[in-house]
Tab-separated table of C-alpha atoms in Angstrom:
chain	number	residue	atom	x	y	z
A	1357	MET	CA	-44.025	-80.094	64.933
A	1358	THR	CA	-42.591	-79.283	61.586
A	1359	PHE	CA	-42.305	-81.456	58.589
A	1360	ASN	CA	-39.584	-81.353	56.312
A	1361	THR	CA	-40.556	-82.118	52.577
A	1362	PRO	CA	-37.879	-83.788	50.651
A	1363	PRO	CA	-36.401	-81.977	47.650
A	1364	LYS	CA	-38.113	-82.680	44.427
A	1365	LYS	CA	-36.017	-84.658	42.127
A	1366	ASN	CA	-35.250	-83.610	38.471
A	1367	ASN	CA	-37.371	-85.746	36.399
A	1368	TRP	CA	-35.762	-86.514	33.188
A	1369	SER	CA	-38.397	-88.652	31.668
A	1370	TRP	CA	-40.180	-87.687	28.568
A	1371	ARG	CA	-43.525	-87.369	30.122
A	1372	SER	CA	-42.244	-84.368	32.021
A	1373	GLN	CA	-43.475	-81.212	30.583
A	1374	ALA	CA	-40.411	-79.269	31.733
A	1375	PHE	CA	-38.096	-81.727	30.280
A	1376	ARG	CA	-40.103	-81.537	26.976
A	1377	GLY	CA	-39.911	-77.797	27.190
A	1378	LEU	CA	-36.066	-77.738	27.606
A	1379	ILE	CA	-35.512	-80.093	24.677
A	1380	TYR	CA	-37.829	-77.914	22.429
A	1381	GLN	CA	-35.851	-74.783	23.440
A	1382	VAL	CA	-32.396	-76.535	22.795
A	1383	ILE	CA	-33.581	-77.457	19.347
A	1384	ALA	CA	-34.911	-74.153	18.479
A	1385	ILE	CA	-31.620	-72.669	19.458
A	1386	ILE	CA	-29.605	-75.170	17.289
A	1387	ALA	CA	-31.945	-74.450	14.296
A	1388	ILE	CA	-31.825	-70.737	14.517
A	1389	ALA	CA	-27.961	-71.111	14.784
A	1390	GLY	CA	-27.882	-73.399	11.838
A	1391	VAL	CA	-30.015	-70.860	9.846
A	1392	VAL	CA	-27.673	-67.914	10.755
A	1393	TRP	CA	-24.553	-69.883	10.006
A	1394	PHE	CA	-25.870	-71.057	6.522
A	1395	LEU	CA	-26.973	-67.490	5.646
A	1396	ALA	CA	-23.676	-65.902	6.648
A	1397	HIS	CA	-21.532	-68.782	4.995
A	1398	ASN	CA	-23.596	-68.343	1.676
A	1399	THR	CA	-23.458	-64.764	1.700
A	1400	LEU	CA	-19.645	-64.640	2.211
A	1401	THR	CA	-19.157	-67.256	-0.450
A	1402	ASN	CA	-21.193	-65.429	-2.997
A	1403	MET	CA	-19.291	-62.145	-2.204
A	1404	ARG	CA	-16.138	-63.692	-2.690
A	1405	VAL	CA	-16.994	-65.366	-5.785
A	1406	ARG	CA	-18.212	-62.046	-7.240
A	1407	GLY	CA	-15.218	-60.081	-5.783
A	1408	ILE	CA	-17.247	-58.102	-3.361
A	1409	GLN	CA	-15.228	-56.917	-0.295
A	1410	SER	CA	-16.919	-56.772	3.243
A	1411	GLY	CA	-15.790	-54.439	6.195
A	1412	PHE	CA	-15.857	-50.862	6.828
A	1413	ASP	CA	-12.810	-49.773	4.912
A	1414	PHE	CA	-15.211	-48.110	2.565
A	1415	LEU	CA	-15.925	-45.473	5.242
A	1416	SER	CA	-12.555	-43.635	4.666
A	1417	GLN	CA	-13.162	-43.501	0.752
A	1418	SER	CA	-14.510	-40.637	-1.065
A	1419	ALA	CA	-18.404	-40.455	-1.100
A	1420	GLY	CA	-18.790	-39.149	-4.496
A	1421	PHE	CA	-22.057	-37.455	-4.068
A	1422	ASN	CA	-23.200	-34.219	-2.478
A	1423	ILE	CA	-25.719	-33.435	0.321
A	1424	GLY	CA	-27.888	-30.527	-0.060
A	1425	GLU	CA	-28.352	-29.618	3.391
A	1426	SER	CA	-26.015	-29.881	6.113
A	1427	LEU	CA	-24.877	-28.306	9.337
A	1428	TYR	CA	-21.480	-28.006	8.287
A	1429	PRO	CA	-20.006	-28.163	4.572
A	1430	PHE	CA	-19.757	-31.485	2.771
A	1431	ASP	CA	-18.707	-32.008	-0.813
A	1432	SER	CA	-18.124	-35.225	-2.842
A	1433	ALA	CA	-14.810	-35.403	-1.994
A	1434	GLN	CA	-14.966	-36.039	1.585
A	1435	PRO	CA	-15.293	-39.691	3.045
A	1436	TYR	CA	-18.363	-41.752	3.656
A	1437	TRP	CA	-18.246	-41.519	7.397
A	1438	GLN	CA	-18.437	-37.722	7.315
A	1439	ALA	CA	-21.636	-38.191	4.942
A	1440	PHE	CA	-22.967	-40.607	7.757
A	1441	LEU	CA	-22.427	-37.874	10.195
A	1442	VAL	CA	-24.318	-35.288	8.200
A	1443	GLY	CA	-27.124	-37.715	7.776
A	1444	VAL	CA	-27.207	-38.487	11.694
A	1445	THR	CA	-27.059	-34.498	12.386
A	1446	ASN	CA	-29.801	-33.754	9.859
A	1447	THR	CA	-31.995	-36.568	11.646
A	1448	LEU	CA	-31.211	-35.100	15.000
A	1449	ARG	CA	-31.949	-31.508	13.910
A	1450	VAL	CA	-35.392	-32.645	12.310
A	1451	ALA	CA	-36.189	-34.616	15.340
A	1452	VAL	CA	-35.529	-31.795	17.844
A	1453	LEU	CA	-37.444	-29.340	15.787
A	1454	GLY	CA	-40.420	-31.965	15.391
A	1455	ILE	CA	-40.543	-32.617	18.961
A	1456	ILE	CA	-40.606	-28.796	19.910
A	1457	LEU	CA	-43.085	-27.819	17.358
A	1458	ALA	CA	-45.411	-30.729	18.217
A	1459	THR	CA	-45.004	-29.784	22.077
A	1460	VAL	CA	-45.981	-26.274	21.006
A	1461	LEU	CA	-48.844	-27.074	18.495
A	1462	GLY	CA	-50.228	-29.703	21.174
A	1463	THR	CA	-50.181	-27.188	23.907
A	1464	LEU	CA	-51.770	-24.458	21.927
A	1465	LEU	CA	-54.659	-26.741	20.922
A	1466	GLY	CA	-54.864	-28.113	24.506
A	1467	VAL	CA	-55.451	-24.670	25.661
A	1468	GLY	CA	-57.354	-23.466	22.854
A	1469	ARG	CA	-60.105	-26.272	23.310
A	1470	PHE	CA	-60.923	-24.574	26.687
A	1471	SER	CA	-60.922	-20.952	25.311
A	1472	ARG	CA	-63.921	-18.700	25.858
A	1473	ASN	CA	-63.804	-17.717	22.491
A	1474	ALA	CA	-66.352	-19.996	20.419
A	1475	LEU	CA	-64.560	-19.871	17.291
A	1476	VAL	CA	-60.983	-20.516	18.741
A	1477	ARG	CA	-62.610	-23.528	20.846
A	1478	GLY	CA	-64.485	-24.730	17.833
A	1479	LEU	CA	-61.339	-24.703	15.470
A	1480	CYS	CA	-59.196	-26.323	18.014
A	1481	MET	CA	-61.742	-29.103	18.720
A	1482	SER	CA	-62.318	-29.758	14.929
A	1483	TYR	CA	-58.560	-30.249	14.417
A	1484	VAL	CA	-58.222	-32.672	17.126
A	1485	GLU	CA	-61.337	-34.788	16.427
A	1486	ALA	CA	-60.545	-34.628	12.611
A	1487	PHE	CA	-56.837	-35.910	13.108
A	1488	ARG	CA	-57.022	-38.046	16.207
A	1489	ASN	CA	-58.874	-40.928	14.295
A	1490	ILE	CA	-56.658	-40.720	10.894
A	1491	PRO	CA	-53.844	-43.127	10.920
A	1492	VAL	CA	-50.355	-41.468	10.975
A	1493	LEU	CA	-49.374	-43.352	8.067
A	1494	LEU	CA	-52.186	-41.932	6.084
A	1495	GLN	CA	-51.244	-38.389	7.387
A	1496	LEU	CA	-47.896	-38.823	6.178
A	1497	LEU	CA	-49.060	-39.908	2.723
A	1498	LEU	CA	-51.388	-36.796	2.540
A	1499	TRP	CA	-48.497	-34.638	3.402
A	1500	TYR	CA	-46.209	-36.340	0.900
A	1501	VAL	CA	-48.730	-35.869	-1.854
A	1502	ILE	CA	-49.178	-32.231	-1.202
A	1503	LEU	CA	-45.291	-31.680	-0.908
A	1504	THR	CA	-44.394	-33.750	-4.354
A	1505	GLU	CA	-47.532	-33.127	-6.563
A	1506	VAL	CA	-49.094	-29.962	-5.595
A	1507	LEU	CA	-46.145	-27.768	-4.922
A	1508	PRO	CA	-44.074	-26.660	-7.884
A	1509	ALA	CA	-40.637	-27.390	-8.718
A	1510	SER	CA	-37.545	-25.521	-7.279
A	1511	SER	CA	-37.191	-23.565	-10.792
A	1512	GLU	CA	-40.835	-22.479	-10.375
A	1513	ALA	CA	-41.045	-22.000	-6.660
A	1514	TRP	CA	-43.921	-19.677	-5.244
A	1515	VAL	CA	-42.517	-16.254	-4.340
A	1516	LEU	CA	-44.024	-15.032	-1.019
A	1517	GLY	CA	-41.990	-12.016	-0.269
A	1518	PRO	CA	-38.584	-13.096	0.987
A	1519	LEU	CA	-40.132	-16.933	1.261
A	1520	PHE	CA	-39.633	-19.452	-1.678
A	1521	LEU	CA	-42.074	-22.429	-1.220
A	1522	SER	CA	-41.646	-25.361	-3.647
A	1523	LYS	CA	-41.132	-29.198	-3.503
A	1524	GLY	CA	-37.594	-28.562	-2.132
A	1525	GLY	CA	-39.008	-26.979	0.956
A	1526	LEU	CA	-39.505	-23.504	2.486
A	1527	ASN	CA	-36.584	-21.279	2.137
A	1528	PHE	CA	-36.262	-18.243	4.124
A	1529	PRO	CA	-33.715	-15.473	5.203
A	1530	ILE	CA	-31.541	-16.927	7.782
A	1531	PRO	CA	-29.623	-14.493	10.133
A	1532	VAL	CA	-25.847	-14.660	9.647
A	1533	TRP	CA	-24.225	-15.782	12.968
A	1534	GLY	CA	-21.950	-13.166	14.485
A	1535	THR	CA	-21.221	-11.457	17.660
A	1536	GLY	CA	-24.808	-9.965	17.946
A	1537	GLN	CA	-26.416	-13.391	17.876
A	1538	LEU	CA	-23.810	-14.546	20.501
A	1539	TRP	CA	-24.618	-11.899	22.823
A	1540	ALA	CA	-28.402	-12.433	22.479
A	1541	ALA	CA	-27.706	-16.130	23.434
A	1542	TYR	CA	-25.778	-14.802	26.503
A	1543	GLY	CA	-28.970	-12.562	27.236
A	1544	LEU	CA	-31.101	-15.675	27.610
A	1545	LEU	CA	-29.061	-16.720	30.709
A	1546	PRO	CA	-29.975	-13.640	32.888
A	1547	GLY	CA	-33.362	-13.745	31.245
A	1548	VAL	CA	-34.027	-17.030	32.752
A	1549	LEU	CA	-33.112	-16.129	36.058
A	1550	LEU	CA	-34.992	-12.843	35.950
A	1551	GLY	CA	-37.921	-14.805	35.089
A	1552	TRP	CA	-37.647	-17.288	37.582
A	1553	VAL	CA	-37.283	-14.615	40.362
A	1554	TYR	CA	-40.436	-12.930	38.894
A	1555	ARG	CA	-42.406	-15.979	38.991
A	1556	ARG	CA	-41.510	-16.682	42.602
A	1557	TRP	CA	-42.416	-12.984	43.493
A	1558	ALA	CA	-45.680	-13.592	41.756
A	1559	VAL	CA	-46.539	-16.806	43.516
A	1560	LYS	CA	-45.870	-15.122	46.820
A	1561	GLN	CA	-48.080	-11.920	45.961
A	1562	PHE	CA	-51.003	-14.368	45.137
A	1563	GLU	CA	-50.852	-16.211	48.383
A	1564	ALA	CA	-50.405	-12.925	50.238
A	1565	THR	CA	-53.415	-10.967	48.205
A	1566	GLY	CA	-55.190	-13.607	46.455
A	1567	LYS	CA	-54.789	-11.549	43.175
A	1568	PRO	CA	-53.240	-13.412	40.233
A	1569	LYS	CA	-50.073	-12.242	38.558
A	1570	SER	CA	-49.079	-13.285	34.999
A	1571	MET	CA	-47.271	-16.505	35.011
A	1572	VAL	CA	-46.478	-16.849	31.357
A	1573	LEU	CA	-46.533	-13.745	29.559
A	1574	ALA	CA	-44.601	-11.550	31.991
A	1575	PRO	CA	-41.659	-14.150	32.257
A	1576	LEU	CA	-41.586	-14.642	28.498
A	1577	THR	CA	-41.549	-10.756	28.073
A	1578	ILE	CA	-38.480	-10.638	30.466
A	1579	LEU	CA	-36.696	-13.342	28.510
A	1580	LEU	CA	-37.315	-11.569	25.107
A	1581	LEU	CA	-36.145	-8.341	26.496
A	1582	ALA	CA	-32.856	-9.724	27.985
A	1583	SER	CA	-32.178	-11.356	24.785
A	1584	LEU	CA	-32.805	-8.101	22.772
A	1585	ALA	CA	-30.568	-6.247	25.273
A	1586	GLY	CA	-27.819	-8.676	24.442
A	1587	TRP	CA	-28.485	-8.235	20.861
A	1588	ALA	CA	-28.364	-4.688	20.996
A	1589	LEU	CA	-25.112	-4.764	22.965
A	1590	GLY	CA	-23.512	-6.934	20.304
A	1591	GLY	CA	-23.982	-4.227	17.867
A	1592	ALA	CA	-27.683	-5.039	16.661
A	1593	PRO	CA	-26.412	-6.823	13.384
A	1594	THR	CA	-29.289	-7.266	10.881
A	1595	GLU	CA	-27.570	-9.059	8.086
A	1596	PHE	CA	-29.408	-11.999	6.695
A	1597	ASN	CA	-28.473	-14.849	4.288
A	1598	ARG	CA	-31.272	-14.514	1.775
A	1599	PRO	CA	-32.303	-17.353	-0.406
A	1600	VAL	CA	-31.476	-17.019	-4.230
A	1601	LYS	CA	-33.646	-18.607	-7.000
A	1602	GLY	CA	-31.359	-20.729	-9.241
A	1603	ASP	CA	-32.045	-22.575	-12.300
A	1604	PHE	CA	-32.607	-25.949	-10.678
A	1605	ALA	CA	-32.590	-25.260	-7.115
A	1606	ILE	CA	-32.965	-22.451	-4.373
A	1607	GLU	CA	-29.703	-21.655	-2.795
A	1608	ASN	CA	-29.777	-20.348	0.714
C-alpha cells in the first residue's frame, strides 16, 4: 500500500527561512546594481566635464614610447595595440621560459636528493629545505634587491668574457637565425623519432635480458646528434649577434 504525499505549497510567509533568504538576495542584487550604476554614472559625468574621452580609439594612435626588448621590431611611431601585443608576447616568453627552467630545476633537485654522492644530496636537500618555507613574495623581494641594488648600472656592467651582467639583465651572444638554425630545427624531428625507436628497443632488451639500458642519456645524445647533423647540412653557421656596451645601455 502506497501513500501519496501531497506536494508542499510555497510558504510566502515572513516566518519562512527560504522566503526571507530570497528577499535578502533580491535586496543584495538591487544594492549591488545601484552601486555599479552610481559609480559608472559618476565616472562618465566627471570624464565628460574634464573633456576625457572613453573607448578604445586610442589603440590606433601612436604610442610615443619605445620598448627595450621585444620579439619583433617596435618603435614609438607604432600604435598602442602593437605595444600591447609586444607586452603580451614578452609575458608569454617569460612565462614559457620560467616554466621550462622551473621544471628542469625541480627535476634536477628531486633527482639530486636521492644521489649517492653525499655532497650533491646535501646541497639539493639544503636548497629545498631552505626555500620551501620562505614565502614566494619574500623570495621575489630578495631577488629584486639583488637586481636593483647589488648589480651595477648598464654603463658599468660586469664583463664576464662575452657576457654582460647589470641591472638591465644578463646579455649574451645570440646566434643569428639563418638556414643553418632552420636545418638544426628540422633535425630535431628525426632525432625525436630515432630516440623513440631506441627507447622501445631498450625496453624490449631489458624485458628479454634483464640488463638495463640508458633511457635518458642515449635518447638525448641521439637528439643532439640529429640536430647537429641538420646544422652541418645547413652550412654550419657560427655568426652571433654579440652585445655591445653603450653609454646608457647594452645593445644586443
